[in-house]
């Protein structure tokens, strides 16, 4: 499997491509990373150095990859945080060209906008871009519950309302939806869930809620789920493997006391997930 991953990159720590590439490589996926920024560290620190990469320069890198005749071999185009309208246009153009070269390729979009605790933390034009143009072009989308609500103009909270929101999102274009950070009022205390839906059904996994904030964990989740789904065609299989790997990554990070994901130290959890959580079919 080959993945063209168009995302941000940092020198220190693990977000964007700096979070997604290594776990994919560890499970045997060939990754072609294209950077949209090259920062010293993620912006959660409040200070960082390094450049935003101009959309035209990102497009040039992608064109250079295309010149090598690689596009027919690409199975997945993966994108995450989009810093500007221009980057969105570059990604959508790359998706069109990859799919023209390989009609079996899929586009997986992590529609990064914000979360329930912090609200929306991207430029005002980005949510509109994602909702109106990018997500409808995607085959796989991986929003958190907050982002799902924005994309569908709904308020998902219960399982039934979250499933209804997913149905509305799938009706706009994507076939496969992974909803992260699902928090239902009737869930068991100190737990959190992930929900995966495709044309075959809907499945949910519940894990303990760890008392931590982990920048980059969504990037790892989107990458692993997309790769597992592309390989197996099974949302339940992809969900179970992804949740197991990410939970163990977060547990090791929490126990370490480190601010950054213990991405390299957790590598066996990607290659050999313990599959310690039940995957429950809910539809």
PDB file of C-alpha atoms in Angstrom:
ATOM      1  CA  UNK A   1       0.000   0.000   0.000  1.00  0.00           C
ATOM      2  CA  UNK A   2       1.172   3.531  -0.863  1.00  0.00           C
ATOM      3  CA  UNK A   3      -0.196   6.638   0.863  1.00  0.00           C
ATOM      4  CA  UNK A   4       0.308  10.205  -0.323  1.00  0.00           C
ATOM      5  CA  UNK A   5       0.023  12.143   2.948  1.00  0.00           C
ATOM      6  CA  UNK A   6      -0.348  15.929   2.579  1.00  0.00           C
ATOM      7  CA  UNK A   7      -0.042  17.417   6.062  1.00  0.00           C
ATOM      8  CA  UNK A   8       1.928  19.677   8.360  1.00  0.00           C
ATOM      9  CA  UNK A   9       5.281  18.666   9.817  1.00  0.00           C
ATOM     10  CA  UNK A  10       7.224  19.599  12.953  1.00  0.00           C
ATOM     11  CA  UNK A  11      10.874  19.053  13.840  1.00  0.00           C
ATOM     12  CA  UNK A  12      10.157  18.438  17.537  1.00  0.00           C
ATOM     13  CA  UNK A  13       7.220  16.308  18.599  1.00  0.00           C
ATOM     14  CA  UNK A  14       4.512  14.518  16.717  1.00  0.00           C
ATOM     15  CA  UNK A  15       1.614  16.134  14.862  1.00  0.00           C
ATOM     16  CA  UNK A  16       0.518  15.993  11.225  1.00  0.00           C
ATOM     17  CA  UNK A  17       2.890  13.978   9.087  1.00  0.00           C
ATOM     18  CA  UNK A  18       5.291  13.854  12.036  1.00  0.00           C
ATOM     19  CA  UNK A  19       2.611  11.778  13.807  1.00  0.00           C
ATOM     20  CA  UNK A  20       1.114   9.840  10.895  1.00  0.00           C
ATOM     21  CA  UNK A  21       4.112   8.652   8.888  1.00  0.00           C
ATOM     22  CA  UNK A  22       5.948   6.415  11.352  1.00  0.00           C
ATOM     23  CA  UNK A  23       2.921   4.376  12.543  1.00  0.00           C
ATOM     24  CA  UNK A  24       2.004   3.755   8.907  1.00  0.00           C
ATOM     25  CA  UNK A  25       5.537   2.688   8.067  1.00  0.00           C
ATOM     26  CA  UNK A  26       5.581   0.401  11.110  1.00  0.00           C
ATOM     27  CA  UNK A  27       2.571  -1.528   9.760  1.00  0.00           C
ATOM     28  CA  UNK A  28       4.199  -1.882   6.353  1.00  0.00           C
ATOM     29  CA  UNK A  29       2.724   1.064   4.467  1.00  0.00           C
ATOM     30  CA  UNK A  30       4.869   3.066   2.046  1.00  0.00           C
ATOM     31  CA  UNK A  31       4.271   6.764   2.760  1.00  0.00           C
ATOM     32  CA  UNK A  32       4.984   9.707   0.481  1.00  0.00           C
ATOM     33  CA  UNK A  33       4.867  12.708   2.862  1.00  0.00           C
ATOM     34  CA  UNK A  34       4.253  16.185   1.465  1.00  0.00           C
ATOM     35  CA  UNK A  35       4.565  19.025   3.976  1.00  0.00           C
ATOM     36  CA  UNK A  36       2.257  22.039   4.199  1.00  0.00           C
ATOM     37  CA  UNK A  37       4.227  23.686   7.017  1.00  0.00           C
ATOM     38  CA  UNK A  38       7.673  23.001   8.454  1.00  0.00           C
ATOM     39  CA  UNK A  39       7.521  24.227  12.044  1.00  0.00           C
ATOM     40  CA  UNK A  40       9.891  23.724  14.941  1.00  0.00           C
ATOM     41  CA  UNK A  41       7.034  22.373  17.092  1.00  0.00           C
ATOM     42  CA  UNK A  42       3.233  22.340  17.174  1.00  0.00           C
ATOM     43  CA  UNK A  43       1.424  25.597  17.851  1.00  0.00           C
ATOM     44  CA  UNK A  44      -0.012  24.397  21.177  1.00  0.00           C
ATOM     45  CA  UNK A  45       3.196  25.601  22.821  1.00  0.00           C
ATOM     46  CA  UNK A  46       2.212  29.171  21.988  1.00  0.00           C
ATOM     47  CA  UNK A  47       5.512  29.849  20.196  1.00  0.00           C
ATOM     48  CA  UNK A  48       7.120  28.193  17.202  1.00  0.00           C
ATOM     49  CA  UNK A  49       9.479  28.906  14.331  1.00  0.00           C
ATOM     50  CA  UNK A  50       9.576  27.915  10.708  1.00  0.00           C
ATOM     51  CA  UNK A  51       7.648  28.553   7.522  1.00  0.00           C
ATOM     52  CA  UNK A  52       4.185  27.983   6.200  1.00  0.00           C
ATOM     53  CA  UNK A  53       4.775  26.462   2.789  1.00  0.00           C
ATOM     54  CA  UNK A  54       3.054  28.354   0.000  1.00  0.00           C
ATOM     55  CA  UNK A  55       0.307  26.388  -1.769  1.00  0.00           C
ATOM     56  CA  UNK A  56       2.164  26.795  -5.066  1.00  0.00           C
ATOM     57  CA  UNK A  57       5.261  25.200  -3.526  1.00  0.00           C
ATOM     58  CA  UNK A  58       3.220  22.311  -2.110  1.00  0.00           C
ATOM     59  CA  UNK A  59       1.717  21.818  -5.578  1.00  0.00           C
ATOM     60  CA  UNK A  60       5.223  21.761  -7.078  1.00  0.00           C
ATOM     61  CA  UNK A  61       6.307  18.963  -4.741  1.00  0.00           C
ATOM     62  CA  UNK A  62       3.209  16.945  -5.632  1.00  0.00           C
ATOM     63  CA  UNK A  63       3.828  17.567  -9.339  1.00  0.00           C
ATOM     64  CA  UNK A  64       7.385  16.313  -8.895  1.00  0.00           C
ATOM     65  CA  UNK A  65       6.051  13.101  -7.359  1.00  0.00           C
ATOM     66  CA  UNK A  66       3.672  12.774 -10.297  1.00  0.00           C
ATOM     67  CA  UNK A  67       6.607  13.236 -12.689  1.00  0.00           C
ATOM     68  CA  UNK A  68       8.166  10.082 -11.240  1.00  0.00           C
ATOM     69  CA  UNK A  69       5.165   8.079 -12.472  1.00  0.00           C
ATOM     70  CA  UNK A  70       4.028   7.178  -8.958  1.00  0.00           C
ATOM     71  CA  UNK A  71       0.371   8.232  -9.102  1.00  0.00           C
ATOM     72  CA  UNK A  72      -0.935   4.939 -10.566  1.00  0.00           C
ATOM     73  CA  UNK A  73       0.561   3.165  -7.522  1.00  0.00           C
ATOM     74  CA  UNK A  74      -1.003   5.421  -4.873  1.00  0.00           C
ATOM     75  CA  UNK A  75      -3.826   3.741  -2.959  1.00  0.00           C
ATOM     76  CA  UNK A  76      -4.715   6.561  -0.547  1.00  0.00           C
ATOM     77  CA  UNK A  77      -4.461  10.328  -0.442  1.00  0.00           C
ATOM     78  CA  UNK A  78      -4.535  11.432   3.195  1.00  0.00           C
ATOM     79  CA  UNK A  79      -4.972  14.985   4.465  1.00  0.00           C
ATOM     80  CA  UNK A  80      -5.326  16.591   7.882  1.00  0.00           C
ATOM     81  CA  UNK A  81      -5.134  20.186   9.123  1.00  0.00           C
ATOM     82  CA  UNK A  82      -5.621  22.657   6.278  1.00  0.00           C
ATOM     83  CA  UNK A  83      -4.237  26.095   6.993  1.00  0.00           C
ATOM     84  CA  UNK A  84      -5.709  27.967   4.037  1.00  0.00           C
ATOM     85  CA  UNK A  85      -8.119  27.821   1.120  1.00  0.00           C
ATOM     86  CA  UNK A  86      -5.117  27.500  -1.162  1.00  0.00           C
ATOM     87  CA  UNK A  87      -3.927  24.270   0.439  1.00  0.00           C
ATOM     88  CA  UNK A  88      -7.435  22.877   0.110  1.00  0.00           C
ATOM     89  CA  UNK A  89      -7.365  23.556  -3.612  1.00  0.00           C
ATOM     90  CA  UNK A  90      -3.970  21.845  -3.933  1.00  0.00           C
ATOM     91  CA  UNK A  91      -5.203  18.755  -2.065  1.00  0.00           C
ATOM     92  CA  UNK A  92      -8.393  18.471  -4.106  1.00  0.00           C
ATOM     93  CA  UNK A  93      -6.401  18.814  -7.324  1.00  0.00           C
ATOM     94  CA  UNK A  94      -4.009  16.082  -6.169  1.00  0.00           C
ATOM     95  CA  UNK A  95      -6.959  13.811  -5.352  1.00  0.00           C
ATOM     96  CA  UNK A  96      -8.406  14.317  -8.833  1.00  0.00           C
ATOM     97  CA  UNK A  97      -5.098  13.544 -10.515  1.00  0.00           C
ATOM     98  CA  UNK A  98      -4.352  10.484  -8.376  1.00  0.00           C
ATOM     99  CA  UNK A  99      -7.827   9.067  -9.023  1.00  0.00           C
ATOM    100  CA  UNK A 100      -7.442   9.699 -12.746  1.00  0.00           C
ATOM    101  CA  UNK A 101      -4.237   7.647 -12.651  1.00  0.00           C
ATOM    102  CA  UNK A 102      -5.662   5.001 -10.297  1.00  0.00           C
ATOM    103  CA  UNK A 103      -9.484   4.859 -10.164  1.00  0.00           C
ATOM    104  CA  UNK A 104      -9.253   2.509  -7.180  1.00  0.00           C
ATOM    105  CA  UNK A 105      -7.527   5.108  -4.989  1.00  0.00           C
ATOM    106  CA  UNK A 106      -9.412   6.680  -2.081  1.00  0.00           C
ATOM    107  CA  UNK A 107      -9.230  10.072  -0.420  1.00  0.00           C
ATOM    108  CA  UNK A 108      -9.243  10.141   3.383  1.00  0.00           C
ATOM    109  CA  UNK A 109      -9.826  13.515   5.043  1.00  0.00           C
ATOM    110  CA  UNK A 110      -9.392  14.329   8.710  1.00  0.00           C
ATOM    111  CA  UNK A 111     -11.499  17.532   8.843  1.00  0.00           C
ATOM    112  CA  UNK A 112      -9.574  19.302  11.587  1.00  0.00           C
ATOM    113  CA  UNK A 113     -11.521  22.269  12.963  1.00  0.00           C
ATOM    114  CA  UNK A 114     -11.580  22.064  16.743  1.00  0.00           C
ATOM    115  CA  UNK A 115     -13.083  20.143  19.624  1.00  0.00           C
ATOM    116  CA  UNK A 116     -15.807  20.395  22.234  1.00  0.00           C
ATOM    117  CA  UNK A 117     -13.507  21.831  24.911  1.00  0.00           C
ATOM    118  CA  UNK A 118     -11.552  24.369  22.858  1.00  0.00           C
ATOM    119  CA  UNK A 119     -14.127  25.226  20.213  1.00  0.00           C
ATOM    120  CA  UNK A 120     -13.039  26.029  16.658  1.00  0.00           C
ATOM    121  CA  UNK A 121      -9.332  26.847  16.397  1.00  0.00           C
ATOM    122  CA  UNK A 122      -8.855  27.231  12.627  1.00  0.00           C
ATOM    123  CA  UNK A 123      -9.319  30.262  10.387  1.00  0.00           C
ATOM    124  CA  UNK A 124     -13.000  31.126   9.792  1.00  0.00           C
ATOM    125  CA  UNK A 125     -12.925  30.101   6.146  1.00  0.00           C
ATOM    126  CA  UNK A 126     -11.621  26.573   6.834  1.00  0.00           C
ATOM    127  CA  UNK A 127     -14.793  24.966   8.279  1.00  0.00           C
ATOM    128  CA  UNK A 128     -16.779  26.258   5.302  1.00  0.00           C
ATOM    129  CA  UNK A 129     -14.155  24.959   2.882  1.00  0.00           C
ATOM    130  CA  UNK A 130     -14.194  21.544   4.549  1.00  0.00           C
ATOM    131  CA  UNK A 131     -17.980  21.294   4.712  1.00  0.00           C
ATOM    132  CA  UNK A 132     -18.780  22.547   1.227  1.00  0.00           C
ATOM    133  CA  UNK A 133     -15.891  21.317  -0.919  1.00  0.00           C
ATOM    134  CA  UNK A 134     -13.413  18.988   0.745  1.00  0.00           C
ATOM    135  CA  UNK A 135     -15.546  16.523   2.703  1.00  0.00           C
ATOM    136  CA  UNK A 136     -17.949  15.879  -0.220  1.00  0.00           C
ATOM    137  CA  UNK A 137     -14.915  14.824  -2.295  1.00  0.00           C
ATOM    138  CA  UNK A 138     -13.667  12.378   0.366  1.00  0.00           C
ATOM    139  CA  UNK A 139     -14.258   8.635   0.566  1.00  0.00           C
ATOM    140  CA  UNK A 140     -13.241   8.364   4.239  1.00  0.00           C
ATOM    141  CA  UNK A 141     -13.665  11.103   6.848  1.00  0.00           C
ATOM    142  CA  UNK A 142     -12.579  11.034  10.493  1.00  0.00           C
ATOM    143  CA  UNK A 143     -14.214  13.907  12.393  1.00  0.00           C
ATOM    144  CA  UNK A 144     -14.507  14.120  16.142  1.00  0.00           C
ATOM    145  CA  UNK A 145     -18.014  14.522  17.546  1.00  0.00           C
ATOM    146  CA  UNK A 146     -17.720  18.334  17.599  1.00  0.00           C
ATOM    147  CA  UNK A 147     -16.601  18.463  13.959  1.00  0.00           C
ATOM    148  CA  UNK A 148     -19.347  16.046  12.933  1.00  0.00           C
ATOM    149  CA  UNK A 149     -21.900  18.464  14.360  1.00  0.00           C
ATOM    150  CA  UNK A 150     -20.532  21.388  12.362  1.00  0.00           C
ATOM    151  CA  UNK A 151     -20.272  19.453   9.115  1.00  0.00           C
ATOM    152  CA  UNK A 152     -23.908  18.377   9.326  1.00  0.00           C
ATOM    153  CA  UNK A 153     -25.439  21.353  11.201  1.00  0.00           C
ATOM    154  CA  UNK A 154     -26.635  18.970  13.908  1.00  0.00           C
ATOM    155  CA  UNK A 155     -26.022  18.401  17.619  1.00  0.00           C
ATOM    156  CA  UNK A 156     -24.912  14.772  17.985  1.00  0.00           C
ATOM    157  CA  UNK A 157     -24.886  13.603  21.587  1.00  0.00           C
ATOM    158  CA  UNK A 158     -26.862  10.384  22.013  1.00  0.00           C
ATOM    159  CA  UNK A 159     -26.011   7.303  19.990  1.00  0.00           C
ATOM    160  CA  UNK A 160     -29.113   7.712  17.838  1.00  0.00           C
ATOM    161  CA  UNK A 161     -28.448  11.384  17.101  1.00  0.00           C
ATOM    162  CA  UNK A 162     -24.779  10.675  16.348  1.00  0.00           C
ATOM    163  CA  UNK A 163     -25.767   7.933  13.922  1.00  0.00           C
ATOM    164  CA  UNK A 164     -28.249  10.309  12.291  1.00  0.00           C
ATOM    165  CA  UNK A 165     -25.511  12.914  11.906  1.00  0.00           C
ATOM    166  CA  UNK A 166     -23.227  10.303  10.352  1.00  0.00           C
ATOM    167  CA  UNK A 167     -25.980   9.367   7.898  1.00  0.00           C
ATOM    168  CA  UNK A 168     -26.301  13.023   6.905  1.00  0.00           C
ATOM    169  CA  UNK A 169     -22.541  13.263   6.418  1.00  0.00           C
ATOM    170  CA  UNK A 170     -22.436  10.093   4.323  1.00  0.00           C
ATOM    171  CA  UNK A 171     -25.250  11.464   2.171  1.00  0.00           C
ATOM    172  CA  UNK A 172     -22.971  14.409   1.260  1.00  0.00           C
ATOM    173  CA  UNK A 173     -20.360  12.127  -0.314  1.00  0.00           C
ATOM    174  CA  UNK A 174     -18.118  10.056   1.977  1.00  0.00           C
ATOM    175  CA  UNK A 175     -18.818   6.342   2.272  1.00  0.00           C
ATOM    176  CA  UNK A 176     -16.862   5.652   5.468  1.00  0.00           C
ATOM    177  CA  UNK A 177     -17.028   7.778   8.629  1.00  0.00           C
ATOM    178  CA  UNK A 178     -15.002   7.352  11.802  1.00  0.00           C
ATOM    179  CA  UNK A 179     -16.218   9.543  14.664  1.00  0.00           C
ATOM    180  CA  UNK A 180     -13.664  10.069  17.431  1.00  0.00           C
ATOM    181  CA  UNK A 181     -14.137  11.465  20.949  1.00  0.00           C
ATOM    182  CA  UNK A 182     -17.749  10.323  21.177  1.00  0.00           C
ATOM    183  CA  UNK A 183     -19.159  11.285  24.573  1.00  0.00           C
ATOM    184  CA  UNK A 184     -22.762  10.245  25.268  1.00  0.00           C
ATOM    185  CA  UNK A 185     -24.689  11.392  28.360  1.00  0.00           C
ATOM    186  CA  UNK A 186     -25.626   7.762  29.092  1.00  0.00           C
ATOM    187  CA  UNK A 187     -22.137   6.320  28.712  1.00  0.00           C
ATOM    188  CA  UNK A 188     -20.322   4.667  31.585  1.00  0.00           C
ATOM    189  CA  UNK A 189     -18.451   7.196  33.759  1.00  0.00           C
ATOM    190  CA  UNK A 190     -14.851   7.993  32.745  1.00  0.00           C
ATOM    191  CA  UNK A 191     -15.155   6.381  29.328  1.00  0.00           C
ATOM    192  CA  UNK A 192     -14.981   7.599  25.738  1.00  0.00           C
ATOM    193  CA  UNK A 193     -15.940   5.950  22.453  1.00  0.00           C
ATOM    194  CA  UNK A 194     -15.160   5.747  18.753  1.00  0.00           C
ATOM    195  CA  UNK A 195     -17.827   5.001  16.164  1.00  0.00           C
ATOM    196  CA  UNK A 196     -17.222   3.661  12.646  1.00  0.00           C
ATOM    197  CA  UNK A 197     -19.910   3.524   9.962  1.00  0.00           C
ATOM    198  CA  UNK A 198     -19.876   2.280   6.380  1.00  0.00           C
ATOM    199  CA  UNK A 199     -22.374   0.715   3.992  1.00  0.00           C
ATOM    200  CA  UNK A 200     -22.302  -2.566   5.917  1.00  0.00           C
ATOM    201  CA  UNK A 201     -23.234  -1.213   9.357  1.00  0.00           C
ATOM    202  CA  UNK A 202     -22.099   0.733  12.391  1.00  0.00           C
ATOM    203  CA  UNK A 203     -19.729  -0.290  15.196  1.00  0.00           C
ATOM    204  CA  UNK A 204     -18.628   1.328  18.445  1.00  0.00           C
ATOM    205  CA  UNK A 205     -15.745   0.754  20.866  1.00  0.00           C
ATOM    206  CA  UNK A 206     -15.570   2.063  24.442  1.00  0.00           C
ATOM    207  CA  UNK A 207     -12.297   2.685  26.283  1.00  0.00           C
ATOM    208  CA  UNK A 208     -11.290   4.318  29.561  1.00  0.00           C
ATOM    209  CA  UNK A 209     -10.976   8.103  29.311  1.00  0.00           C
ATOM    210  CA  UNK A 210      -7.408   9.117  30.093  1.00  0.00           C
ATOM    211  CA  UNK A 211      -6.922  12.459  31.904  1.00  0.00           C
ATOM    212  CA  UNK A 212      -4.656  14.051  29.337  1.00  0.00           C
ATOM    213  CA  UNK A 213      -4.443  16.156  26.199  1.00  0.00           C
ATOM    214  CA  UNK A 214      -2.462  14.543  23.403  1.00  0.00           C
ATOM    215  CA  UNK A 215      -1.653  16.679  20.372  1.00  0.00           C
ATOM    216  CA  UNK A 216      -1.284  14.467  17.308  1.00  0.00           C
ATOM    217  CA  UNK A 217      -3.367  11.541  18.526  1.00  0.00           C
ATOM    218  CA  UNK A 218      -6.072  12.370  15.991  1.00  0.00           C
ATOM    219  CA  UNK A 219      -3.491  12.316  13.207  1.00  0.00           C
ATOM    220  CA  UNK A 220      -2.340   8.842  14.276  1.00  0.00           C
ATOM    221  CA  UNK A 221      -5.954   7.661  14.529  1.00  0.00           C
ATOM    222  CA  UNK A 222      -6.915   8.895  11.062  1.00  0.00           C
ATOM    223  CA  UNK A 223      -3.821   7.368   9.470  1.00  0.00           C
ATOM    224  CA  UNK A 224      -4.125   3.932  11.090  1.00  0.00           C
ATOM    225  CA  UNK A 225      -7.872   3.635  10.569  1.00  0.00           C
ATOM    226  CA  UNK A 226      -7.582   4.588   6.902  1.00  0.00           C
ATOM    227  CA  UNK A 227      -4.796   2.096   6.253  1.00  0.00           C
ATOM    228  CA  UNK A 228      -6.547  -0.744   8.084  1.00  0.00           C
ATOM    229  CA  UNK A 229      -9.810  -0.040   6.279  1.00  0.00           C
ATOM    230  CA  UNK A 230      -8.138   0.213   2.872  1.00  0.00           C
ATOM    231  CA  UNK A 231      -6.430  -3.123   3.458  1.00  0.00           C
ATOM    232  CA  UNK A 232      -9.373  -5.056   4.923  1.00  0.00           C
ATOM    233  CA  UNK A 233     -12.505  -3.318   3.660  1.00  0.00           C
ATOM    234  CA  UNK A 234     -13.960  -3.862   7.146  1.00  0.00           C
ATOM    235  CA  UNK A 235     -14.918  -0.929   9.355  1.00  0.00           C
ATOM    236  CA  UNK A 236     -15.181  -3.133  12.441  1.00  0.00           C
ATOM    237  CA  UNK A 237     -11.735  -4.638  11.870  1.00  0.00           C
ATOM    238  CA  UNK A 238     -10.169  -1.224  11.241  1.00  0.00           C
ATOM    239  CA  UNK A 239     -11.902   0.242  14.290  1.00  0.00           C
ATOM    240  CA  UNK A 240     -10.750  -2.516  16.638  1.00  0.00           C
ATOM    241  CA  UNK A 241      -7.117  -2.371  15.539  1.00  0.00           C
ATOM    242  CA  UNK A 242      -6.983   1.418  15.565  1.00  0.00           C
ATOM    243  CA  UNK A 243      -8.563   1.847  18.989  1.00  0.00           C
ATOM    244  CA  UNK A 244      -6.243  -0.751  20.514  1.00  0.00           C
ATOM    245  CA  UNK A 245      -3.114   0.865  19.072  1.00  0.00           C
ATOM    246  CA  UNK A 246      -4.077   4.432  19.932  1.00  0.00           C
ATOM    247  CA  UNK A 247      -5.198   3.607  23.480  1.00  0.00           C
ATOM    248  CA  UNK A 248      -1.893   1.917  24.231  1.00  0.00           C
ATOM    249  CA  UNK A 249       0.000   4.832  22.672  1.00  0.00           C
ATOM    250  CA  UNK A 250      -1.913   7.273  24.881  1.00  0.00           C
ATOM    251  CA  UNK A 251      -1.484   5.117  27.968  1.00  0.00           C
ATOM    252  CA  UNK A 252       2.276   4.957  27.498  1.00  0.00           C
ATOM    253  CA  UNK A 253       2.388   8.707  26.895  1.00  0.00           C
ATOM    254  CA  UNK A 254       0.322   9.425  30.000  1.00  0.00           C
ATOM    255  CA  UNK A 255       2.438   7.143  32.173  1.00  0.00           C
ATOM    256  CA  UNK A 256       5.629   8.767  30.893  1.00  0.00           C
ATOM    257  CA  UNK A 257       4.537  12.211  31.996  1.00  0.00           C
ATOM    258  CA  UNK A 258       5.764  13.606  28.668  1.00  0.00           C
ATOM    259  CA  UNK A 259       3.878  16.288  26.777  1.00  0.00           C
ATOM    260  CA  UNK A 260       4.622  14.763  23.381  1.00  0.00           C
ATOM    261  CA  UNK A 261       3.297  11.428  22.163  1.00  0.00           C
ATOM    262  CA  UNK A 262       5.620   8.515  22.874  1.00  0.00           C
ATOM    263  CA  UNK A 263       5.281   7.595  19.223  1.00  0.00           C
ATOM    264  CA  UNK A 264       8.462   5.591  18.635  1.00  0.00           C
ATOM    265  CA  UNK A 265       8.406   3.889  22.032  1.00  0.00           C
ATOM    266  CA  UNK A 266       4.890   2.586  21.263  1.00  0.00           C
ATOM    267  CA  UNK A 267       5.702   1.057  17.898  1.00  0.00           C
ATOM    268  CA  UNK A 268       4.835  -2.541  18.804  1.00  0.00           C
ATOM    269  CA  UNK A 269       1.278  -1.435  19.538  1.00  0.00           C
ATOM    270  CA  UNK A 270       0.834  -0.472  15.867  1.00  0.00           C
ATOM    271  CA  UNK A 271       2.333  -3.641  14.454  1.00  0.00           C
ATOM    272  CA  UNK A 272       0.706  -5.993  16.963  1.00  0.00           C
ATOM    273  CA  UNK A 273      -2.445  -4.463  18.484  1.00  0.00           C
ATOM    274  CA  UNK A 274      -3.581  -6.272  21.614  1.00  0.00           C
ATOM    275  CA  UNK A 275      -7.255  -6.079  20.506  1.00  0.00           C
ATOM    276  CA  UNK A 276      -8.260  -5.665  24.144  1.00  0.00           C
ATOM    277  CA  UNK A 277     -11.568  -3.882  23.498  1.00  0.00           C
ATOM    278  CA  UNK A 278     -14.872  -5.253  22.257  1.00  0.00           C
ATOM    279  CA  UNK A 279     -16.205  -3.928  18.956  1.00  0.00           C
ATOM    280  CA  UNK A 280     -19.993  -3.716  19.310  1.00  0.00           C
ATOM    281  CA  UNK A 281     -22.268  -3.533  16.285  1.00  0.00           C
ATOM    282  CA  UNK A 282     -24.923  -0.905  16.913  1.00  0.00           C
ATOM    283  CA  UNK A 283     -26.715  -1.022  13.555  1.00  0.00           C
TER     284      UNK A 283
END
